CSV table of C-alpha atoms in Angstrom, one decimal:
chain,number,residue,atom,x,y,z
A,34,MET,CA,40.4,-5.4,70.0
A,35,LYS,CA,38.8,-4.2,66.7
A,36,LYS,CA,40.4,-7.0,64.7
A,37,ALA,CA,39.4,-9.7,67.3
A,38,TYR,CA,35.7,-8.5,67.2
A,39,ALA,CA,35.7,-8.5,63.4
A,40,ALA,CA,37.1,-12.0,63.3
A,41,LEU,CA,34.4,-13.2,65.8
A,42,THR,CA,31.7,-11.6,63.7
A,43,ALA,CA,32.9,-13.3,60.6
A,44,LEU,CA,33.0,-16.7,62.4
A,45,VAL,CA,29.4,-16.3,63.7
A,46,CYS,CA,28.3,-15.5,60.1
A,47,LEU,CA,29.9,-18.7,58.8
A,48,LEU,CA,28.5,-20.8,61.6
A,49,PHE,CA,24.9,-19.7,61.1
A,50,ALA,CA,25.0,-19.3,57.4
A,51,SER,CA,22.1,-21.0,55.6
A,52,GLY,CA,22.3,-22.9,52.3
A,53,SER,CA,22.4,-19.6,50.4
A,54,PHE,CA,25.1,-18.2,52.7
A,55,ALA,CA,22.7,-15.5,54.0
A,56,ASP,CA,23.1,-13.7,57.3
A,57,GLN,CA,19.7,-13.2,58.9
A,58,PRO,CA,18.5,-12.3,62.4
A,59,LEU,CA,18.6,-15.2,64.7
A,60,PRO,CA,16.0,-16.0,67.4
A,61,TRP,CA,16.8,-13.9,70.5
A,62,GLN,CA,19.6,-12.1,68.7
A,63,ALA,CA,20.8,-9.2,70.7
A,64,THR,CA,23.9,-8.1,68.8
A,65,LEU,CA,24.2,-5.7,65.8
A,66,GLN,CA,24.1,-6.9,62.2
A,67,PRO,CA,27.4,-8.2,60.7
A,68,ALA,CA,29.3,-5.3,59.3
A,69,ALA,CA,29.7,-4.7,55.6
A,70,THR,CA,31.7,-1.5,55.9
A,71,GLN,CA,34.6,-0.2,57.9
A,72,ILE,CA,32.3,2.4,59.5
A,73,MET,CA,29.9,-0.3,60.7
A,74,ARG,CA,32.9,-2.3,62.2
A,75,GLU,CA,33.9,0.8,64.1
A,76,ILE,CA,30.3,1.2,65.4
A,77,SER,CA,30.2,-2.4,66.5
A,78,TRP,CA,33.5,-2.0,68.2
A,79,PHE,CA,32.4,1.2,70.0
A,80,GLU,CA,29.2,-0.6,71.2
A,81,GLN,CA,31.3,-3.3,72.8
A,82,TYR,CA,33.8,-0.7,74.1
A,83,THR,CA,31.0,1.2,75.9
A,84,LEU,CA,29.7,-1.9,77.6
A,85,TRP,CA,33.0,-2.2,79.5
A,86,PHE,CA,31.9,1.1,81.2
A,87,ILE,CA,28.1,0.7,81.3
A,88,VAL,CA,28.0,-2.7,83.0
A,89,PRO,CA,30.4,-2.1,85.9
A,90,ILE,CA,28.8,1.3,86.6
A,91,THR,CA,25.3,-0.2,86.6
A,92,LEU,CA,26.4,-3.0,89.0
A,93,PHE,CA,28.3,-0.5,91.2
A,94,VAL,CA,25.2,1.7,91.5
A,95,LEU,CA,23.0,-1.3,92.2
A,96,VAL,CA,25.3,-2.4,95.0
A,97,LEU,CA,25.4,1.1,96.5
A,98,LEU,CA,21.5,1.2,96.5
A,99,ILE,CA,21.3,-2.2,98.2
A,100,VAL,CA,23.9,-1.2,100.9
A,101,VAL,CA,22.1,2.1,101.5
A,102,CYS,CA,18.7,0.4,101.7
A,103,PHE,CA,19.9,-2.1,104.4
A,104,LYS,CA,22.6,-0.3,106.3
A,105,PHE,CA,20.9,3.1,106.6
A,106,ARG,CA,17.3,2.1,107.0
A,107,ALA,CA,15.5,3.7,109.9
A,108,SER,CA,15.3,0.6,112.1
A,109,ALA,CA,19.1,0.0,111.8
A,110,ASN,CA,20.2,3.6,111.9
A,111,PRO,CA,17.7,5.5,114.2
A,112,VAL,CA,20.1,8.5,114.5
A,113,PRO,CA,21.1,9.6,111.0
A,114,SER,CA,24.6,10.9,110.3
A,115,LYS,CA,24.9,14.7,110.1
A,116,THR,CA,28.0,14.7,107.9
A,117,SER,CA,27.6,17.3,105.2
A,118,HIS,CA,30.9,17.2,103.4
A,119,ASN,CA,33.5,14.5,102.6
A,120,THR,CA,36.4,15.8,100.5
A,121,ILE,CA,37.6,12.4,99.4
A,122,ILE,CA,34.2,11.3,98.2
A,123,GLU,CA,33.6,14.6,96.4
A,124,VAL,CA,36.9,14.4,94.6
A,125,ILE,CA,36.2,10.8,93.5
A,126,TRP,CA,32.7,11.4,92.2
A,127,THR,CA,34.0,14.5,90.3
A,128,VAL,CA,37.2,13.1,88.8
A,129,GLY,CA,35.8,9.6,88.2
A,130,PRO,CA,33.0,10.7,85.8
A,131,VAL,CA,35.2,13.2,84.1
A,132,LEU,CA,37.7,10.4,83.2
A,133,ILE,CA,35.0,8.0,82.1
A,134,LEU,CA,33.4,10.7,79.8
A,135,LEU,CA,36.8,11.5,78.4
A,136,LEU,CA,37.5,7.8,77.6
A,137,LEU,CA,34.1,7.7,75.9
A,138,ALA,CA,34.4,11.0,74.1
A,139,VAL,CA,37.7,10.4,72.3
A,140,PRO,CA,36.6,7.3,70.3
A,141,SER,CA,33.1,8.7,69.9
A,142,PHE,CA,34.4,11.9,68.2
A,143,ASN,CA,36.8,9.9,66.1
A,144,LEU,CA,33.9,7.8,64.9
A,145,LEU,CA,31.7,10.8,64.2
A,146,THR,CA,34.6,12.4,62.2
A,147,ALA,CA,34.9,9.3,60.1
A,148,GLN,CA,31.2,9.2,59.4
A,149,LEU,CA,30.8,12.9,58.6
A,150,THR,CA,34.0,13.2,56.5
A,151,LEU,CA,32.5,12.9,53.0
A,152,PRO,CA,34.7,11.6,50.2
A,153,GLU,CA,35.9,14.2,47.7
A,154,ASN,CA,35.8,11.9,44.6
A,155,PRO,CA,33.2,9.2,45.1
A,156,ASP,CA,33.0,6.4,42.5
A,157,VAL,CA,29.2,6.4,42.4
A,158,THR,CA,26.7,9.1,43.4
A,159,LEU,CA,23.2,7.9,44.2
A,160,LYS,CA,20.2,10.1,45.0
A,161,ALA,CA,17.4,8.6,47.1
A,162,THR,CA,14.1,10.4,47.2
A,163,ALA,CA,11.5,9.3,49.7
A,164,THR,CA,7.7,9.5,49.3
A,165,GLN,CA,4.8,7.9,51.1
A,166,TRP,CA,5.6,5.0,50.9
A,167,GLN,CA,8.4,4.1,48.4
A,168,TRP,CA,11.9,5.2,47.3
A,169,ASN,CA,12.9,6.7,44.0
A,170,TYR,CA,16.6,6.3,43.0
A,171,GLU,CA,18.6,8.2,40.5
A,172,TYR,CA,22.1,7.4,39.4
A,173,ALA,CA,24.0,10.7,38.8
A,174,GLY,CA,26.6,11.0,36.0
A,175,THR,CA,25.4,8.0,34.0
A,176,GLY,CA,24.9,9.9,30.7
A,177,GLU,CA,22.6,12.5,29.3
A,178,THR,CA,19.6,10.8,30.7
A,179,PRO,CA,20.2,9.6,34.3
A,180,LEU,CA,19.0,6.2,35.3
A,181,THR,CA,16.0,6.5,37.6
A,182,PHE,CA,13.5,4.0,38.9
A,183,ASP,CA,11.0,3.5,41.8
A,184,SER,CA,11.4,0.8,44.5
A,185,TYR,CA,8.3,-0.7,46.1
A,186,LEU,CA,7.7,-3.4,48.6
A,187,LEU,CA,7.5,-6.7,46.8
A,188,LYS,CA,4.0,-8.2,47.4
A,189,ASP,CA,3.6,-11.9,47.8
A,190,PRO,CA,1.5,-12.4,44.6
A,191,ASP,CA,4.3,-10.8,42.5
A,192,ARG,CA,7.1,-13.0,43.8
A,193,ALA,CA,6.8,-15.7,41.1
A,194,ALA,CA,6.8,-13.2,38.2
A,195,ALA,CA,9.8,-11.5,39.7
A,196,GLY,CA,11.7,-14.7,40.3
A,197,LYS,CA,12.0,-13.9,44.0
A,198,VAL,CA,10.2,-16.9,45.7
A,199,ASP,CA,13.1,-17.8,47.9
A,200,LEU,CA,12.2,-16.2,51.3
A,201,ALA,CA,15.7,-16.8,52.6
A,202,THR,CA,17.1,-14.4,50.0
A,203,TYR,CA,14.1,-12.2,49.5
A,204,PRO,CA,12.4,-12.0,53.0
A,205,ARG,CA,8.8,-11.1,53.3
A,206,LEU,CA,8.2,-7.4,54.0
A,207,LEU,CA,11.8,-6.5,53.1
A,208,ALA,CA,12.2,-7.6,49.5
A,209,VAL,CA,11.5,-5.0,46.8
A,210,ASP,CA,10.7,-5.1,43.1
A,211,ASN,CA,13.8,-3.1,42.1
A,212,GLU,CA,16.9,-3.2,44.2
A,213,VAL,CA,19.7,-0.6,44.2
A,214,VAL,CA,22.7,-2.1,42.5
A,215,LEU,CA,26.2,-1.0,43.5
A,216,PRO,CA,29.8,-2.2,43.0
A,217,VAL,CA,31.8,-3.7,45.8
A,218,ASN,CA,34.9,-1.9,47.3
A,219,LYS,CA,33.8,1.4,45.7
A,220,THR,CA,33.0,4.7,47.5
A,221,VAL,CA,29.3,5.5,47.2
A,222,ARG,CA,27.9,9.0,48.0
A,223,VAL,CA,24.2,9.0,48.8
A,224,LEU,CA,22.1,12.2,48.5
A,225,VAL,CA,18.9,11.8,50.5
A,226,THR,CA,15.8,13.9,50.4
A,227,ALA,CA,12.0,13.6,50.4
A,228,ALA,CA,9.4,14.9,47.9
A,229,PRO,CA,8.6,18.6,48.5
A,230,THR,CA,5.0,18.0,49.6
A,231,ASP,CA,5.8,14.8,51.6
A,232,VAL,CA,6.8,14.1,55.2
A,233,ILE,CA,10.2,13.3,56.9
A,234,HIS,CA,11.5,9.8,56.2
A,235,ALA,CA,14.9,8.2,57.0
A,236,PHE,CA,17.3,6.2,54.9
A,237,ALA,CA,18.8,3.4,57.1
A,238,MET,CA,21.0,0.5,56.2
A,239,PRO,CA,22.3,-1.2,59.4
A,240,SER,CA,25.0,-3.3,57.8
A,241,PHE,CA,26.5,-0.2,56.3
A,242,GLY,CA,26.3,1.8,59.5
A,243,ILE,CA,24.3,4.6,57.9
A,244,LYS,CA,21.1,6.3,58.9
A,245,ILE,CA,20.1,9.8,57.7
A,246,ASP,CA,16.9,11.7,57.5
A,247,ALA,CA,15.1,12.4,54.2
A,248,VAL,CA,13.6,15.9,54.7
A,249,PRO,CA,11.4,17.7,52.2
A,250,GLY,CA,13.2,20.6,50.7
A,251,ARG,CA,16.6,19.6,52.1
A,252,LEU,CA,19.4,17.5,50.6
A,253,ASN,CA,21.3,15.4,53.2
A,254,GLU,CA,24.4,13.5,52.3
A,255,THR,CA,26.1,10.3,53.5
A,256,TRP,CA,28.5,7.7,52.2
A,257,PHE,CA,29.6,4.2,52.5
A,258,LYS,CA,32.1,1.7,51.0
A,259,THR,CA,31.0,-2.0,51.1
A,260,GLU,CA,33.6,-4.6,51.5
A,261,ARG,CA,31.7,-7.7,50.5
A,262,GLU,CA,29.1,-8.6,47.9
A,263,GLY,CA,25.6,-9.5,48.9
A,264,LEU,CA,22.0,-8.4,49.2
A,265,PHE,CA,21.4,-6.0,52.1
A,266,TYR,CA,18.1,-4.7,53.5
A,267,GLY,CA,17.2,-1.6,55.5
A,268,GLN,CA,14.0,0.3,56.2
A,269,CYS,CA,12.7,3.8,56.5
A,270,SER,CA,13.5,4.6,60.2
A,271,GLU,CA,11.4,7.7,60.7
A,272,LEU,CA,7.7,7.3,61.4
A,273,CYS,CA,6.1,8.6,58.2
A,274,GLY,CA,2.5,7.4,58.2
A,275,LYS,CA,0.3,4.3,58.1
A,276,ASP,CA,2.6,2.3,55.8
A,277,HIS,CA,5.8,3.2,57.5
A,278,ALA,CA,6.5,-0.4,58.1
A,279,TYR,CA,6.2,-1.3,54.4
A,280,MET,CA,8.9,1.0,53.1
A,281,PRO,CA,12.0,-1.3,52.8
A,282,ILE,CA,15.4,-0.5,51.2
A,283,ALA,CA,17.3,-3.1,49.3
A,284,ILE,CA,20.8,-2.8,48.0
A,285,ARG,CA,22.5,-5.5,45.9
A,286,VAL,CA,26.3,-5.2,46.0
A,287,VAL,CA,28.1,-7.0,43.1
A,288,SER,CA,31.4,-7.0,41.4
A,289,GLU,CA,32.4,-4.0,39.3
A,290,ASP,CA,32.0,-5.9,36.1
A,291,LYS,CA,28.5,-7.1,36.9
A,292,TYR,CA,27.6,-3.6,38.0
A,293,LYS,CA,28.8,-2.1,34.7
A,294,GLN,CA,26.9,-4.7,32.8
A,295,TRP,CA,23.7,-4.1,34.8
A,296,LEU,CA,24.0,-0.3,34.5
A,297,THR,CA,24.4,-0.5,30.7
A,298,ALA,CA,21.5,-2.8,30.2
A,299,ALA,CA,19.3,-1.0,32.7
A,300,ALA,CA,19.4,2.2,30.6
A,301,SER,CA,17.2,0.5,28.0
A,302,ASP,CA,15.7,-2.5,29.7
A,303,LEU,CA,15.5,-2.3,33.5
A,304,PRO,CA,13.5,-5.5,34.0
A,305,GLY,CA,15.8,-7.4,31.7
A,306,ALA,CA,18.8,-6.1,33.4
A,307,TYR,CA,17.6,-7.3,36.8
A,308,LYS,CA,16.8,-10.8,35.5
A,309,ALA,CA,20.3,-11.1,34.0
A,310,LEU,CA,21.9,-9.9,37.2
A,311,MET,CA,19.8,-12.3,39.3
A,312,ALA,CA,20.7,-15.2,37.1
A,313,ALA,CA,24.4,-14.3,37.5
A,314,THR,CA,24.3,-13.8,41.3
A,315,ASP,CA,21.4,-15.8,42.8
A,316,GLY,CA,22.7,-19.0,41.1
A,317,GLN,CA,26.0,-18.7,43.0
A,318,ALA,CA,25.3,-19.6,46.6
A,319,LYS,CA,28.4,-18.1,48.0
A,320,THR,CA,27.7,-14.7,46.5
A,321,VAL,CA,24.3,-14.2,48.1
A,322,ASP,CA,24.6,-12.6,51.5
A,323,VAL,CA,21.4,-11.2,53.1
A,324,ALA,CA,21.3,-8.9,56.1
A,325,GLU,CA,18.0,-7.7,57.4
A,326,ASN,CA,17.0,-4.7,59.5
A,327,VAL,CA,14.2,-5.8,61.9
A,328,GLN,CA,12.6,-3.0,63.9
């Protein structure tokens, strides 16, 4: 069932891909974003799996309510039943929910275990620090002086100078001035926190299946391993003040060679490194894959 759902998701992405091969929310879309990690595929599968329980139970309860309303209304049943116990019914409504909860609990615990089992030897360690209302990123283990930079919401007047005028690739209110750049098919550990004097934020990337609080004075940890290249968008998902809606997260996933080239160039010339990377990726339509998080 997992493989079938993944194949269906991929087919939908291809059918609705734009000229730049970018996944974006569709009008009246009710499904989750296309998965870019194994964890997100499992989350999507679990969502579909739970619907096989939720929908029949909801319809069954609705039918029971309708039957009770008509069959046992005062005019049709002037003398109410005085039955106080029914062994068969009590066994059914005790054993039935236990079995249903068991069928939900087993895959749920397996998914939680996969999410919370952190990798021992990650390929990249990224620290994300939240403040009102931006993100600061630090690449650990990149030399004596770690690479650090701030990431702000890209304002419309700055699009031309940044070379990000294509709204299909760089959506309004989601694009940033400096994206996080990471290699594809590599395990990434993310350390998430907030500035000591700040408020609680949350680092959320729907296509990766991650969402974790950024708490002042506390270092939380999560991980992901993307399976395809592209440009992915998330947002702060914890109400953090008046500009909460203007605190996007952008992660550009590229090949390992492009990542190493960008990392080396960014150490001395961050703007130049981004321009070179954009020239190498945005010009190739099939390598641009955009997934948005719309709240």
